Coordinates of N, CA and C and ligand atoms in Angstrom, one line a residue:
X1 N 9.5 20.5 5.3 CA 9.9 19.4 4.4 C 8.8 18.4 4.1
X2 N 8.8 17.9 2.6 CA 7.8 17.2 2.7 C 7.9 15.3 3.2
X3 N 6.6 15.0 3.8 CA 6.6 13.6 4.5 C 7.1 12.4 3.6
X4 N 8.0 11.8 3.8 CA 8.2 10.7 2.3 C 6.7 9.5 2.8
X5 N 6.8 9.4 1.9 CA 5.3 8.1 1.8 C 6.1 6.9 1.1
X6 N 5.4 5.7 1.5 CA 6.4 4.0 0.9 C 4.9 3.8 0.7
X7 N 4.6 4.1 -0.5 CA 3.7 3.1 -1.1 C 3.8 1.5 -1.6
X8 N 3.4 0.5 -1.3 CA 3.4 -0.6 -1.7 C 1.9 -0.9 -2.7
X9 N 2.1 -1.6 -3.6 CA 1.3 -1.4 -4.8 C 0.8 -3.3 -4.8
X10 N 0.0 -4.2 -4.3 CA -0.4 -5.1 -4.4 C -0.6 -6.1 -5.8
X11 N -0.1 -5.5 -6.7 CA 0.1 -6.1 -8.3 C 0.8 -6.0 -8.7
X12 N 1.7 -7.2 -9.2 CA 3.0 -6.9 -10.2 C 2.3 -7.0 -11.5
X13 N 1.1 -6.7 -11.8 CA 1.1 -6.7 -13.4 C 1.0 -5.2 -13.8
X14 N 1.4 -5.6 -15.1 CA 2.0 -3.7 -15.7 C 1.5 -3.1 -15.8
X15 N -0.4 -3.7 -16.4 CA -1.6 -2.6 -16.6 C -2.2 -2.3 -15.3
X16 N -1.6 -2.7 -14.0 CA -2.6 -2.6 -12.9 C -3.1 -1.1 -12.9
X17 N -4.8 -1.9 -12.2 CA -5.3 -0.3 -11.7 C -4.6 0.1 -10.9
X18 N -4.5 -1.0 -9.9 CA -4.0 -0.4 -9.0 C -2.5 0.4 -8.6
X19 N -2.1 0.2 -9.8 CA -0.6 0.7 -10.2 C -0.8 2.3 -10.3
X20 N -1.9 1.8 -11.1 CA -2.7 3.2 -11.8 C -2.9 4.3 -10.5
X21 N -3.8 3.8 -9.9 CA -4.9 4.5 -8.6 C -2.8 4.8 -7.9
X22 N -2.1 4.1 -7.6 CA -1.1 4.4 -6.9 C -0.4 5.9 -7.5
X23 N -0.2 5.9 -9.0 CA 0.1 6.7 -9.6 C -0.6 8.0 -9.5
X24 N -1.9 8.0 -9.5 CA -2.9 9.2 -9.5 C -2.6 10.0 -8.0
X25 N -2.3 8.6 -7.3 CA -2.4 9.6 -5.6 C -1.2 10.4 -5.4
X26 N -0.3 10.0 -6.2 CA 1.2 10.7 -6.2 C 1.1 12.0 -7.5
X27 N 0.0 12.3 -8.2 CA 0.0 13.2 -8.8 C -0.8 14.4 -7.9
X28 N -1.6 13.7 -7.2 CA -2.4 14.5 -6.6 C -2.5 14.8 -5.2
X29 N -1.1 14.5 -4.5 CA -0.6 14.9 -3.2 C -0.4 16.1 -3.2
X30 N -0.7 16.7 -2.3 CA 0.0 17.8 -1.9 C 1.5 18.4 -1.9
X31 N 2.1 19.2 -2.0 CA 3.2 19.3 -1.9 C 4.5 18.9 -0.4
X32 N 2.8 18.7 0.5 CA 3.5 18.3 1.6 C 3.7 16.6 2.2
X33 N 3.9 16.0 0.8 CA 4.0 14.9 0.6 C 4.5 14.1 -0.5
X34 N 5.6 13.2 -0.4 CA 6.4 12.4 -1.5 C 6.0 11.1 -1.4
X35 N 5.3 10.7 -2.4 CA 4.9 9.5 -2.4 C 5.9 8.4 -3.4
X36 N 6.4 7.6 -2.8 CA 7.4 6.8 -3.4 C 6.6 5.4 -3.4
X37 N 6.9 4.9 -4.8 CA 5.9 3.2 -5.2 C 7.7 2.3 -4.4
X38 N 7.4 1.7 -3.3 CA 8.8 0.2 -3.4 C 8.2 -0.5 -4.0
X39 N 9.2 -1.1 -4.8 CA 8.6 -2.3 -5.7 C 9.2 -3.7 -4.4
X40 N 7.6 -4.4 -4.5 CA 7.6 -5.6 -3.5 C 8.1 -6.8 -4.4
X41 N 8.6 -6.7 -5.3 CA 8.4 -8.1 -6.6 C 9.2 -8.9 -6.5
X42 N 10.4 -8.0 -5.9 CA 11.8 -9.1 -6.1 C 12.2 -9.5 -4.8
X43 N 11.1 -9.3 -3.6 CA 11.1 -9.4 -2.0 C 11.1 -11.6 -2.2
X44 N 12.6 -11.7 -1.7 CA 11.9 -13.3 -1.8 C 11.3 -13.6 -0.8
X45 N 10.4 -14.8 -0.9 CA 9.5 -15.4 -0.1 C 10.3 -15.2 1.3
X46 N 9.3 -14.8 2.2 CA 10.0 -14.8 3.7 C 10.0 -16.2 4.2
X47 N 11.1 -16.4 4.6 CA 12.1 -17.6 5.6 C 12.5 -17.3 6.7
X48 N 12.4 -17.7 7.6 CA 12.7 -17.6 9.1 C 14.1 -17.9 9.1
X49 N 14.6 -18.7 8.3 CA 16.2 -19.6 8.2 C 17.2 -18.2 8.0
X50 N 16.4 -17.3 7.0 CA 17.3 -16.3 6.3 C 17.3 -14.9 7.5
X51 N 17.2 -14.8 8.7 CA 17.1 -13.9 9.5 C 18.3 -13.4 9.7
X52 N 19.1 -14.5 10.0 CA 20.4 -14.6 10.5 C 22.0 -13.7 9.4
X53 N 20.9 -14.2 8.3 CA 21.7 -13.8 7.0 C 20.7 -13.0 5.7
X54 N 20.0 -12.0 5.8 CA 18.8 -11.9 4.8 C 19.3 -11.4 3.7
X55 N 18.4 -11.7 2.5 CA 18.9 -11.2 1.1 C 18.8 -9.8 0.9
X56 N 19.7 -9.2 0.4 CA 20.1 -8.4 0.2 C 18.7 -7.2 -0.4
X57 N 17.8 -7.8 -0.9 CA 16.6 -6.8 -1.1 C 15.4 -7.0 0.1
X58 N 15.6 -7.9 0.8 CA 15.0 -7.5 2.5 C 15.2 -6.1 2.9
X59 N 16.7 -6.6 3.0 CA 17.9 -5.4 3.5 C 17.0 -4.1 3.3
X60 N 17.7 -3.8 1.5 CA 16.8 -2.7 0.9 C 15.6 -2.4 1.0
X61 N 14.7 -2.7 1.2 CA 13.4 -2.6 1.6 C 13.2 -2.7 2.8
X62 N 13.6 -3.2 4.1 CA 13.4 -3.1 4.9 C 13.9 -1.0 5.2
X63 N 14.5 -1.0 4.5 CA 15.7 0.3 4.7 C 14.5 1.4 4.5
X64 N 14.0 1.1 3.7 CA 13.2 2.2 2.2 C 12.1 2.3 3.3
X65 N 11.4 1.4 4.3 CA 10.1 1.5 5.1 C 10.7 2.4 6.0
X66 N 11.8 2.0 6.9 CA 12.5 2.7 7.7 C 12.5 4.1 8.0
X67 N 12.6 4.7 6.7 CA 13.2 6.2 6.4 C 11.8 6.6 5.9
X68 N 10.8 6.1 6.1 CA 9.8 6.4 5.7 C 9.1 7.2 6.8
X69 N 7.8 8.5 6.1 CA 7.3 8.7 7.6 C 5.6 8.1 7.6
X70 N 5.5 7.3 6.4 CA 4.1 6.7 6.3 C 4.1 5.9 5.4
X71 N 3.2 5.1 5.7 CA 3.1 3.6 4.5 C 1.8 3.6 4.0
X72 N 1.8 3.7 2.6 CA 0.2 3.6 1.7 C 0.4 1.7 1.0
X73 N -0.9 1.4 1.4 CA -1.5 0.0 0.8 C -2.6 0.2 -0.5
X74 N -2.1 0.3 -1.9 CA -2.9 0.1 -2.6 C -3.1 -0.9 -3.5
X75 N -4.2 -2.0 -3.0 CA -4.3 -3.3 -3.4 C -5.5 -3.8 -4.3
X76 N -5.5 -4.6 -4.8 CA -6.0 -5.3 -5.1 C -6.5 -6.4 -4.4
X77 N -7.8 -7.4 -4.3 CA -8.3 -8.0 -3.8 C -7.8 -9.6 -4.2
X78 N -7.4 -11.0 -3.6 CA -7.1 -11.8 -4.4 C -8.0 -13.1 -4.0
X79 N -8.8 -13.5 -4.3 CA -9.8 -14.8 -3.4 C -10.2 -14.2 -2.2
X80 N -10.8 -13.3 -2.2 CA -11.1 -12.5 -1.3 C -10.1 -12.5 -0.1
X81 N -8.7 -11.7 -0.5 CA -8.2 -11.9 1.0 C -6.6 -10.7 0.6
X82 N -5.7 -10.7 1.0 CA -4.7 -10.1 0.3 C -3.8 -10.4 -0.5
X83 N -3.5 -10.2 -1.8 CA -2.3 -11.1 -2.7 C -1.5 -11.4 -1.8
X84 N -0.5 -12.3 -2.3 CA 0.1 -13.2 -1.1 C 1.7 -12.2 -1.6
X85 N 2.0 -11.6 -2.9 CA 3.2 -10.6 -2.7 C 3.0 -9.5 -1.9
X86 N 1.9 -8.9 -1.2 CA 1.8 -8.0 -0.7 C 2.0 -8.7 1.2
X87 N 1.2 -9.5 1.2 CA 1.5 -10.2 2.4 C 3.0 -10.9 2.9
X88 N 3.8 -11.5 2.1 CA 5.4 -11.8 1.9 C 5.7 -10.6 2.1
X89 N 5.3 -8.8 1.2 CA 6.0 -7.6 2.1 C 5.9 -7.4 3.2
X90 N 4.7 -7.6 3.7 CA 4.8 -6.8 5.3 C 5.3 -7.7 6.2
X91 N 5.4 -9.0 5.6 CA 6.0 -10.0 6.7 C 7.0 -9.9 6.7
X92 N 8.3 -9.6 5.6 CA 9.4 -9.2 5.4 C 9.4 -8.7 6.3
X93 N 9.1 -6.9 6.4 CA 9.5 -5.8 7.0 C 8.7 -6.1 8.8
X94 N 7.9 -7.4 8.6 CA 8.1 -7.4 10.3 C 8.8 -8.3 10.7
X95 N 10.0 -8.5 10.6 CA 10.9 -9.5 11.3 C 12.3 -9.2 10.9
X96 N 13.4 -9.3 11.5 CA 13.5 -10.5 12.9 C 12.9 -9.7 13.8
X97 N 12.2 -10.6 14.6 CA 11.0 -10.1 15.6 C 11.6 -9.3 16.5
X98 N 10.8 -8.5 17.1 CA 11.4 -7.6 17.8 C 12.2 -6.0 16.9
X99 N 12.6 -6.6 15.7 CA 13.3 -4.9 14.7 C 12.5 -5.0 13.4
X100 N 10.6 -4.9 13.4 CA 10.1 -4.7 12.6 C 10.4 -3.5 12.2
X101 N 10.0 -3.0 10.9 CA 10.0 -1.7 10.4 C 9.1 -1.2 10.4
X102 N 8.1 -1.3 10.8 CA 6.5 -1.3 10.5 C 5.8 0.1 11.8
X103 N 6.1 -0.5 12.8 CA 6.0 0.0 14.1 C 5.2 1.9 14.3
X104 N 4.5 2.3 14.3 CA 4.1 3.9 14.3 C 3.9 4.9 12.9
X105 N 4.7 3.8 11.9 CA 4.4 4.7 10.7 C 2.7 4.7 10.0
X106 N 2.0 6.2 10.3 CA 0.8 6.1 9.8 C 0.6 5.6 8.7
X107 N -0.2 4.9 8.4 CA -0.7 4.1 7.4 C -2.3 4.7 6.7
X108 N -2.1 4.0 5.4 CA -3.5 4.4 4.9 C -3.6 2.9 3.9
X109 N -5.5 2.3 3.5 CA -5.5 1.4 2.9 C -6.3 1.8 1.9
X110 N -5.9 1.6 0.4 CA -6.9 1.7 -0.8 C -6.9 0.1 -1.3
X111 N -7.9 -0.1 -1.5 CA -8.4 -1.5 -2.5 C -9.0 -1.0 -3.8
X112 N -9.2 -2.2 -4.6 CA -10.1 -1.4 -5.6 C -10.3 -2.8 -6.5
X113 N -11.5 -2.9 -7.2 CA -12.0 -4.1 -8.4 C -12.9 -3.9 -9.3
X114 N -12.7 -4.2 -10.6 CA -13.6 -4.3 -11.3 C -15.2 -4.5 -10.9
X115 N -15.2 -4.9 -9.6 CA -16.7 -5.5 -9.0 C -16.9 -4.5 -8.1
X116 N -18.2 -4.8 -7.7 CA -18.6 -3.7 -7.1 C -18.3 -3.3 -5.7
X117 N -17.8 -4.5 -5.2 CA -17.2 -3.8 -3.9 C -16.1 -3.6 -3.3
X118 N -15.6 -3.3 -4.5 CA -14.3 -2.4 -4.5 C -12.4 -3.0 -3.7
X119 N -13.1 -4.5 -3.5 CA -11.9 -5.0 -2.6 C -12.2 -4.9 -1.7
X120 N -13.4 -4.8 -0.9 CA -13.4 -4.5 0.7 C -13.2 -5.6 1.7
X121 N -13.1 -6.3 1.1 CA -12.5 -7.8 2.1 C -11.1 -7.7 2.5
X122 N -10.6 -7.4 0.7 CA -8.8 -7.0 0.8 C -8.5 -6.4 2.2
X123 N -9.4 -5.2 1.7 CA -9.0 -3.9 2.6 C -8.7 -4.3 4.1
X124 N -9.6 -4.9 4.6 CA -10.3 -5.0 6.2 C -8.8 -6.5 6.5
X125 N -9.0 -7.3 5.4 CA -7.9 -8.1 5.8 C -6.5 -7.8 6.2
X126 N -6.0 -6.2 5.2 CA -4.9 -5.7 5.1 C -4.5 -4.7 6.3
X127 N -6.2 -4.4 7.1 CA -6.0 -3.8 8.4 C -5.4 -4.8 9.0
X128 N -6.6 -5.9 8.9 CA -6.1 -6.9 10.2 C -4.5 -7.3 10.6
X129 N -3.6 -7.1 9.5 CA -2.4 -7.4 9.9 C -1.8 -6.3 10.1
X130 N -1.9 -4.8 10.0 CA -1.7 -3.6 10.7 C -1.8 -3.5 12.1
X131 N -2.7 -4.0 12.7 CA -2.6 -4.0 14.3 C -1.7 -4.7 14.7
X132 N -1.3 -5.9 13.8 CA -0.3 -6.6 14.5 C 0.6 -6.2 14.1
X133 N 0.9 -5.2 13.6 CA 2.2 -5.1 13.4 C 2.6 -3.1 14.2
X134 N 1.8 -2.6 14.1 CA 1.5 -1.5 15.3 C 1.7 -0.2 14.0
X135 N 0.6 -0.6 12.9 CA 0.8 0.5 11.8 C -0.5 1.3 12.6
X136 N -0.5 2.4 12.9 CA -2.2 3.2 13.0 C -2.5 3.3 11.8
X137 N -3.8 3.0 11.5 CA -4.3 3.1 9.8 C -5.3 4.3 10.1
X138 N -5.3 5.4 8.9 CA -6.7 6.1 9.1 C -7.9 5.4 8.6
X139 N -8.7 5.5 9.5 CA -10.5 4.8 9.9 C -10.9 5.3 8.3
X140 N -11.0 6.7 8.7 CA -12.3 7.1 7.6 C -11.5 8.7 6.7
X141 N -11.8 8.7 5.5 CA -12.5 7.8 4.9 C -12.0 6.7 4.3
X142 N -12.9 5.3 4.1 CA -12.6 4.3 3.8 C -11.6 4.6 2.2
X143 N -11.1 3.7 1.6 CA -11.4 3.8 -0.1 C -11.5 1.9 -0.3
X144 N -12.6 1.9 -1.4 CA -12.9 0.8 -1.7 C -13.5 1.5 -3.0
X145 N -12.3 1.6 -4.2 CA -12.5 2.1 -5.5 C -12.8 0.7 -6.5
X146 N -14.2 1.4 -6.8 CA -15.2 -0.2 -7.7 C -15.6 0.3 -9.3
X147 N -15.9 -0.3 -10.0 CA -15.4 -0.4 -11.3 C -14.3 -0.2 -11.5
X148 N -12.9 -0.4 -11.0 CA -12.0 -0.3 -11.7 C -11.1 0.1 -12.8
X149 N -12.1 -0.8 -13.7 CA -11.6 -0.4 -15.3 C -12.2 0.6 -15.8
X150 N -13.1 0.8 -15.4 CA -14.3 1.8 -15.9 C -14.2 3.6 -15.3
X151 N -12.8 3.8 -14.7 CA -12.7 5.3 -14.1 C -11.6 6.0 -14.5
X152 N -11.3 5.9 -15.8 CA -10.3 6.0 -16.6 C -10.6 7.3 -17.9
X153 N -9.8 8.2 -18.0 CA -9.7 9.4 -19.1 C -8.7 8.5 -19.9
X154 N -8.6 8.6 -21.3 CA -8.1 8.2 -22.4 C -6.9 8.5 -21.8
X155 N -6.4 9.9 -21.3 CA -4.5 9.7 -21.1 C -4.6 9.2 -19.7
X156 N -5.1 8.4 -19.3 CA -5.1 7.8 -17.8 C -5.1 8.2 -16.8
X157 N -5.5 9.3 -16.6 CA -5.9 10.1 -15.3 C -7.0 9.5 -15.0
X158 N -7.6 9.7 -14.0 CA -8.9 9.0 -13.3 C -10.0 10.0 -13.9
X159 N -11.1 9.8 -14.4 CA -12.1 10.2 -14.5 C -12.8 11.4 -12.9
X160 N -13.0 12.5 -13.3 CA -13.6 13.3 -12.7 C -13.9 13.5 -11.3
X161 N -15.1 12.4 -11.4 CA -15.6 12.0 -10.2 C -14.6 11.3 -9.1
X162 N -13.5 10.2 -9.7 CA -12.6 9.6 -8.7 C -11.7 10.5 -8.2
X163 N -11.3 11.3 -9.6 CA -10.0 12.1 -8.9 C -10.3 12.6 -7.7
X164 N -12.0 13.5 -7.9 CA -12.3 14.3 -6.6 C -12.0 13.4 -5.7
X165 N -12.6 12.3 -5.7 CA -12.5 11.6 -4.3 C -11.2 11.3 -3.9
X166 N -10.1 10.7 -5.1 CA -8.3 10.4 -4.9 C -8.3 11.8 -4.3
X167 N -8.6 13.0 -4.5 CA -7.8 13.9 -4.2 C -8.3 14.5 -2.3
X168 N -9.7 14.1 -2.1 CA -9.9 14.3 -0.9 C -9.4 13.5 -0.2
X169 N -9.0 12.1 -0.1 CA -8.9 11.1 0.1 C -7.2 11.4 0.6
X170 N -6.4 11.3 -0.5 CA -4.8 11.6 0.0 C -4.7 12.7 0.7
X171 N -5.9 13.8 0.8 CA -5.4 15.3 1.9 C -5.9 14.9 2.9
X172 N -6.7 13.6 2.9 CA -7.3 13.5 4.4 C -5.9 12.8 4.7
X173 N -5.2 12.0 4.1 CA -4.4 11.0 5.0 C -3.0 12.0 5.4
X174 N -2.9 12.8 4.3 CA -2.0 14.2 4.7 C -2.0 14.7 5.9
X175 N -3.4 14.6 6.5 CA -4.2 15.2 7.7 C -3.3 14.3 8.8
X176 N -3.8 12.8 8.4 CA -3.4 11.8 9.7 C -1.6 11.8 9.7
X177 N -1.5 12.1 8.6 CA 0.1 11.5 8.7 C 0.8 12.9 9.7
X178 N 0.3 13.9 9.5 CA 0.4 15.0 10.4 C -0.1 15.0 11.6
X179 N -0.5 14.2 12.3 CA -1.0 14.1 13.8 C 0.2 13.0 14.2
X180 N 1.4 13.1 13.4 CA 2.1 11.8 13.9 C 3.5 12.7 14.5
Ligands
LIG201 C1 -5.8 -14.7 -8.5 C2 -6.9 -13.7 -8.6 C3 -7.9 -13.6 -7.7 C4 -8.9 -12.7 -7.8 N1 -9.8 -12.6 -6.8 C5 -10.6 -11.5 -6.7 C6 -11.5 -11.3 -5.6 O1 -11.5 -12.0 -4.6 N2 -12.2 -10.2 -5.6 C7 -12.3 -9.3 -6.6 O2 -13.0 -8.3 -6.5 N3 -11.5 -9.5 -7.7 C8 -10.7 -10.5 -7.8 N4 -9.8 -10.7 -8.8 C9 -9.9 -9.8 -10.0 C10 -9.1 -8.6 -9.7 O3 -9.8 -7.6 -9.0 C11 -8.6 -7.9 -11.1 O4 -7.9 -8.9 -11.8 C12 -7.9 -6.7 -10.9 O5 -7.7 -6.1 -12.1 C13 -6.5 -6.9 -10.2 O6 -5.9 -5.7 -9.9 P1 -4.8 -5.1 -10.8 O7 -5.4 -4.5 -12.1 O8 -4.2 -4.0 -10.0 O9 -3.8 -6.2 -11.2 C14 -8.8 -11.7 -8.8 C15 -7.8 -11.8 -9.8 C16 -6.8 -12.7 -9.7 C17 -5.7 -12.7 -10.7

């Protein structure tokens, strides 16, 4: 049966690349993997007050990581560090402390920017809160996908060169998510 994936997508805007790059990795999975986009957007700001009683799309999202057997990060970079919707998700789904959702499900991180270094700050920052939360991320290979706008076919498939790499790239995490 194939592994469900909870992709989280670090932009709520509609033309995102990285909507995009999220979209491409779900065309170009293998069969032995379902990659599902949660939408982070409507996650309200996390409150410690609301533990006791949480909103109802906590709930749901907390639910959707749960039943997950891996979690994909593909982000965007924001002042060099992680959009703060993407950070409000994972702090959602790590609390109330002690019943995070987070806990063993292999993880993988994609960044990506119009500039040339592809979000690599994002990236390394969006490990940093992976340990604390006890996601294993696969090491290598990295992705820090640069030009952004510039790796695009007219019907929006990735240009040639990326796909190869999207497509090595998701069989490698195929690989890690199977060592779990
Ligand atoms: C608030 C904000 C901060 C940004 N900071 C960075 C940054 O630190 N590094 C970077 O490479 N690009 C930065 N950018 C540009 C984004 O990489 C670019 O807008 C990109 O298209 C966002 O991803 P998306 O297309 O998936 O929305 C920033 C954009 C915004 C809106």
């Amino acid at each position: 049966m194939a592994k469900k994936i909870a992709v989280l997508v670090g932009s709520l805007r509609k033309e995102s690349v990285n909507r995009k790059l999220a979209l491409e990795l779900q065309r170009l999975a293998s069969d032995g993997l379902e990659l599902e986009i949660v939408e982070i957007g409507n996650l309200q700001h996390y409150n410690q007050d609301f533990d006791a009683n949480p909103p109802q799309e906590w709930v749901s999202f907390r639910e959707k990581i749960k039943c997950s057997d891996g979690v994909l990060f593909v982000s965007p970079e924001y002042n060099r560090t992680i959009p703060g919707v993407l950070k409000n998700a994972i702090d959602v789904g790590s609390r109330p402390y002690g019943q995070g959702v987070w806990a063993g499900k292999p993880g993988g991180v994609m960044t990506s920017s119009p500039s040339g270094i592809g979000g690599a700050i994002a990236n390394h920052h969006i490990r940093q809160a992976l340990v604390f939360i006890d996601v294993p991320v696969m090491q290598q290979p990295e992705a820090y996908i640069a030009d952004a706008f510039g790796i695009w076919n007219e019907d929006g498939t990735a240009v040639a060169e990326t796909e190869k790499f999207l497509k090595s790239w998701i069989d490698a995490y195929e690989s890690w998510v199977n060592k779990f």
